[in-house]
XYZ file of C-alpha atoms in Angstrom:
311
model
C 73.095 103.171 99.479
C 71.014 104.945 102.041
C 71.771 104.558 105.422
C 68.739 104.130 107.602
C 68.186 105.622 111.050
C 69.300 102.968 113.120
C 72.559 102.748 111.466
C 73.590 106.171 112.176
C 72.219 106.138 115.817
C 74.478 103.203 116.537
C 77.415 104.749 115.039
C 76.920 107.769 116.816
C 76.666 105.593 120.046
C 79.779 103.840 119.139
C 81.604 106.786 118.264
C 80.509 108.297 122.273
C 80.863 105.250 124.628
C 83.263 102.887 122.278
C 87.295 103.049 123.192
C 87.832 102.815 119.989
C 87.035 106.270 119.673
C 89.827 107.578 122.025
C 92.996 106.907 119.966
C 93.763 106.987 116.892
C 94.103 102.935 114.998
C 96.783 101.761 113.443
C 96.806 98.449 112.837
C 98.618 95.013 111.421
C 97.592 91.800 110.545
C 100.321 89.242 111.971
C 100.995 85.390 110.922
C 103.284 83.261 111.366
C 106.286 84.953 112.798
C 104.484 85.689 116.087
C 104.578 82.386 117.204
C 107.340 81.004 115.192
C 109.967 83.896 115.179
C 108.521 84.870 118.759
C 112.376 85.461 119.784
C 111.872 88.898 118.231
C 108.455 89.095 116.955
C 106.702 90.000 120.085
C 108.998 92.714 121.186
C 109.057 94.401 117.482
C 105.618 94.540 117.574
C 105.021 95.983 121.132
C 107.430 98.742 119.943
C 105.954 99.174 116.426
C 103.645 102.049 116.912
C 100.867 100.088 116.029
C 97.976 99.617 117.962
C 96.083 97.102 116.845
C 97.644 93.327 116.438
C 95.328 91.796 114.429
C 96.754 87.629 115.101
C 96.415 85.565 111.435
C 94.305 83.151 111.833
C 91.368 80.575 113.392
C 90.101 78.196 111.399
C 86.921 76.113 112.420
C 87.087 72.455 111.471
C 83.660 70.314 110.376
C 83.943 68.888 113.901
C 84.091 72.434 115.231
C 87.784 72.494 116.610
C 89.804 75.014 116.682
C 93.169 74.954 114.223
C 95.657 77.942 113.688
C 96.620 79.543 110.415
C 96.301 75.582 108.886
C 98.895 75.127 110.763
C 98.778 73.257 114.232
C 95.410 71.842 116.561
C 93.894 74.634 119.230
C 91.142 74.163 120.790
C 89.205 70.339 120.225
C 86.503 69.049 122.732
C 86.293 71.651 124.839
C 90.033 71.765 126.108
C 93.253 74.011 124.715
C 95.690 71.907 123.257
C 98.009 74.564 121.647
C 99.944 74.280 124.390
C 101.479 71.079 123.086
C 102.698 72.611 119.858
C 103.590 76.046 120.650
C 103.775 75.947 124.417
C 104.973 79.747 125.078
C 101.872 80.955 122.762
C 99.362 82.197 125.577
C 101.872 84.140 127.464
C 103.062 85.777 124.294
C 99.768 86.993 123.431
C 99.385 88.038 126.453
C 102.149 90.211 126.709
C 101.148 92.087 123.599
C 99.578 94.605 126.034
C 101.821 94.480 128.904
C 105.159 96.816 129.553
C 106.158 99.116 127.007
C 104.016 99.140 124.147
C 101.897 100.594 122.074
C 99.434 98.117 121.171
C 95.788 98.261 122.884
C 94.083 95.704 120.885
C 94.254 92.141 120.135
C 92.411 90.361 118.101
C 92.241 86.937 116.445
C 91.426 86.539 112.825
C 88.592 84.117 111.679
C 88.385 82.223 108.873
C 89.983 83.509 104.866
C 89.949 83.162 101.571
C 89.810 80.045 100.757
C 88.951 78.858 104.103
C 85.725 76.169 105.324
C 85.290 78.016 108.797
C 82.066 79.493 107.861
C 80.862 76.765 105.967
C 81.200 74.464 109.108
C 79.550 77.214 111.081
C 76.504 77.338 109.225
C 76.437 73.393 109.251
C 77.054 72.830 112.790
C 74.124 75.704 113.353
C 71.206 73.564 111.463
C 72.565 69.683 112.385
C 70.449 68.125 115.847
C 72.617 66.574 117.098
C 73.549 67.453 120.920
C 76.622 69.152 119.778
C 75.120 71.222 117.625
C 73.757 75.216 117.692
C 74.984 77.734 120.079
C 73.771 76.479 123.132
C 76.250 76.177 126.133
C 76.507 72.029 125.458
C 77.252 72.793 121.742
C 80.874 72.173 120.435
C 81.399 75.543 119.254
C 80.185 77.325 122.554
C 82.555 74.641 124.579
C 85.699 75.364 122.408
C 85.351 79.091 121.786
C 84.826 78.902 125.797
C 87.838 77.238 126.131
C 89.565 79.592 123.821
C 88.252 82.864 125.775
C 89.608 81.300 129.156
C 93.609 80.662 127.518
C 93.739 83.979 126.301
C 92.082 86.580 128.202
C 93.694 89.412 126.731
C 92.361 88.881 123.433
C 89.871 91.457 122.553
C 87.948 90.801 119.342
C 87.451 88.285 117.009
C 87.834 89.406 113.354
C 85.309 88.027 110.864
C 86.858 87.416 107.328
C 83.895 85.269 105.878
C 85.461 85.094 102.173
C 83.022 82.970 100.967
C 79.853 81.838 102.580
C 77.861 85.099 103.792
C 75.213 83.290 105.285
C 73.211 85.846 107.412
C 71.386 83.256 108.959
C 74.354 81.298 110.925
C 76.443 83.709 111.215
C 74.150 86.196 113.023
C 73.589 83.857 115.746
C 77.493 82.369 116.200
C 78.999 86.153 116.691
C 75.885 86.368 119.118
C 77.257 83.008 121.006
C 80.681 84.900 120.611
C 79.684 88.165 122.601
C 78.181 85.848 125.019
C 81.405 83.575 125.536
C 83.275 87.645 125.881
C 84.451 88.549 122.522
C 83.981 91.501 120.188
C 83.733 91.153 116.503
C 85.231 92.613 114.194
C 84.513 92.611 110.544
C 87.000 92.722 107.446
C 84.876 93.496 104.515
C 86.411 93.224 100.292
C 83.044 92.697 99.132
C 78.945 92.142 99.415
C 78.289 94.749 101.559
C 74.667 94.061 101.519
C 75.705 91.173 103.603
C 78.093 93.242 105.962
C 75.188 95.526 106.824
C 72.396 92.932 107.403
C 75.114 91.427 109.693
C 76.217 93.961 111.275
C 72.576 95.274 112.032
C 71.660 91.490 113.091
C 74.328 90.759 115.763
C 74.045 94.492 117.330
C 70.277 94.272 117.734
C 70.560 91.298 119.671
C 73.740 92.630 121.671
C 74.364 96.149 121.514
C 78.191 97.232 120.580
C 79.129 93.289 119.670
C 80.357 94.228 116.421
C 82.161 97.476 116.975
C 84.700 97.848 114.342
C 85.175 97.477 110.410
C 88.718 96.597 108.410
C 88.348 97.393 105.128
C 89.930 95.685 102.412
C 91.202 98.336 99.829
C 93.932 95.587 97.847
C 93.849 92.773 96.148
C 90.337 91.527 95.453
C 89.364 94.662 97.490
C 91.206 97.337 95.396
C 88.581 99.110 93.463
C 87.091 99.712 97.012
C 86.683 103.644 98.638
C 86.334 103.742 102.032
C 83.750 106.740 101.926
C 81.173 103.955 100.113
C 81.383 101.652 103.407
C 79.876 103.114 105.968
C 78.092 100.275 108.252
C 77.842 102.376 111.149
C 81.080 101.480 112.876
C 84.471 102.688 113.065
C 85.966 102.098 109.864
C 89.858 101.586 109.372
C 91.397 101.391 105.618
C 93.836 98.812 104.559
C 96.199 98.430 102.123
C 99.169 95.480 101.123
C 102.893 95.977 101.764
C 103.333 94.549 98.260
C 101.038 97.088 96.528
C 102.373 100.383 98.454
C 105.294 102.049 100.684
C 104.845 103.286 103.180
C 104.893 106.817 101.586
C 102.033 106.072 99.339
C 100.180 104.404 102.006
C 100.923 107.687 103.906
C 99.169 109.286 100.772
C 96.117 107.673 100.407
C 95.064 107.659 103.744
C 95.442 111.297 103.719
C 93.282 111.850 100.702
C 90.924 109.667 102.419
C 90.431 111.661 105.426
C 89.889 114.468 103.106
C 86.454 113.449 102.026
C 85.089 111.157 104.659
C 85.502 109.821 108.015
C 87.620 106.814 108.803
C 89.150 106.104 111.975
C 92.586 104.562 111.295
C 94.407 102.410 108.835
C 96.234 98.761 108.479
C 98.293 97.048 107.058
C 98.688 93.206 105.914
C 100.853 92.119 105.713
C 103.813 92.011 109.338
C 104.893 88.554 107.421
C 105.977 90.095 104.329
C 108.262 93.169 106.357
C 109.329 91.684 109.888
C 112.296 92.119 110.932
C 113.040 94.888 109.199
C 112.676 98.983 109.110
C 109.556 98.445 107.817
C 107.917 97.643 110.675
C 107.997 100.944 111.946
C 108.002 103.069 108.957
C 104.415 101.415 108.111
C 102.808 101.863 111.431
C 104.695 105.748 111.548
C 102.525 106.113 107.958
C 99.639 105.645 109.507
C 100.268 107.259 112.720
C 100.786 110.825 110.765
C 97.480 110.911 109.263
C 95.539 109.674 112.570
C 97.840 110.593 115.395
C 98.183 107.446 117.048
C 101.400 106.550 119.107
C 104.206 107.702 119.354
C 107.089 106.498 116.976
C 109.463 104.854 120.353
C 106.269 102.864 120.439
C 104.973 103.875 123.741
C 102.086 103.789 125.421
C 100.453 104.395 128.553
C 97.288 102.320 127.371
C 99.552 99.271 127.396
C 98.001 97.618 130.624
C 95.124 96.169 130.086
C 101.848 82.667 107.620
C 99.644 80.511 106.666
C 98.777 78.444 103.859
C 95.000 80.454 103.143
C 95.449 84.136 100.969
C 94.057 87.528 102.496
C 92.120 88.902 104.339
């Protein structure tokens, strides 16, 4: 597919002004054990290597509150009530970029395979009703709001719409989303027609929203090449635990870089290896093709499971 003119001028602006563009990205997608093996989670991950902690995952309810990973209540009516289930959650996330580490970005996944989040999106966009749209009365402006305010240190919210792709909503929600404070980030398997018209929508209406792509290159994303996605972001290339070692995932990177530009890889899934060797053998992987941190895991940048498949 062509890329037009505008696409390339705002991935050479990214690619100039954008952090992103200083380091090298490794990065992870993490469930479960962060907040319910945090006794060793948290500090395994600060001193993986990797630099991205990609946090698995936000689902939005028909009502528009805010539930984690199908797992326990977040955000409902305008108020953050994770607290009551998993009260040492905030700070944990938190410290993900604190001390000795190596991680410079957080991020929250949105939505899955399998998952209603962008259904209820879309629906809660064209209902009347006063809680409805974007607006700052709307439900979903009041609880992402709420959600901005617990966790400060979160940097991007990453898009995994599975299943609905419905320019039309979802243009105007990651809009809201930039104006709450988030990023977005996208994690593409397939229609990329929809990825680009996206992508293109939310940055015309606020420049650098969307500023970085995960692409899916396993499971229903396998038959994917990285050099056939350019949206005019950063891309980063990621592969499954359960499909390669870290060796091979070493490997294909490498050939990657070899005939186009990406700027990092991932990996999904932390579940499947924590607590183990793996950790830092799959964030080391990456780190040799792109140069990112160091393998102690440290870095002077440091300051600033669920029931649903995939990404």
């Amino acid at each position: 597919m062509k890329k037009s003119k505008g696409l390339a001028l705002i991935g050479l602006w990214l690619l100039l002004v954008s952090p992103l563009a200083s380091h090298a990205i490794s990065g992870v997608y993490a469930g479960g054990p962060v907040y319910q093996k945090r006794d060793y989670a948290i500090d395994e991950l600060k001193s993986s290597g990797f630099t991205h902690v990609i946090v698995w995952t936000i689902h939005i309810e028909a009502d528009g509150s805010l539930g984690f990973n199908a797992e326990f209540p977040l955000v409902k009516d305008g108020t953050y009530i994770g607290d009551q289930s998993y009260p040492h959650f905030r700070k944990d996330i938190a410290s993900l970029k604190t001390g000795d580490t190596s991680i410079v970005r957080v991020e929250f996944g949105l939505s899955g395979w399998g998952s209603g989040t962008y259904d209820n999106v879309r629906d809660l966009l064209a209902c009347e009703e006063k809680h409805c749209g974007t607006g700052k009365e709307s439900i979903l402006y009041r609880n992402f709001r709420a959600l901005r305010e617990a966790f400060p240190a979160v940097d991007a919210l990453n898009n995994d719409d599975e299943g609905t792709y419905d320019v039309g909503s979802a243009v105007p929600f990651h809009v809201m989303l930039s104006d709450v404070g988030f990023k977005t980030a996208i994690v593409p398997y397939k229609n990329k027609d929809f990825w680009q018209s996206f992508v293109e929508g939310v940055n015309s209406a606020r420049g650098g929203a969307v500023d970085l792509s995960y692409l899916q290159v396993y499971d229903g994303g396998s038959a994917n090449n990285p050099c056939n996605w350019d949206l005019g972001l950063p891309l980063v290339a990621g592969l499954w635990s359960r499909e390669v070692s870290p060796a091979q995932l070493q490997s294909r990177l490498q050939n990657w870089t070899e005939s186009c530009a990406i700027e990092g890889g991932f990996m999904w899934l932390y579940d499947e290896f924590n607590n183990s060797p793996g950790v830092v053998s799959y964030a080391d992987a990456i780190n040799a093709v792109f140069g990112g941190a160091n393998p102690l895991g440290k870095s002077s940048r440091g300051s600033a499971g669920g029931s649903f498949k995939s990404p």
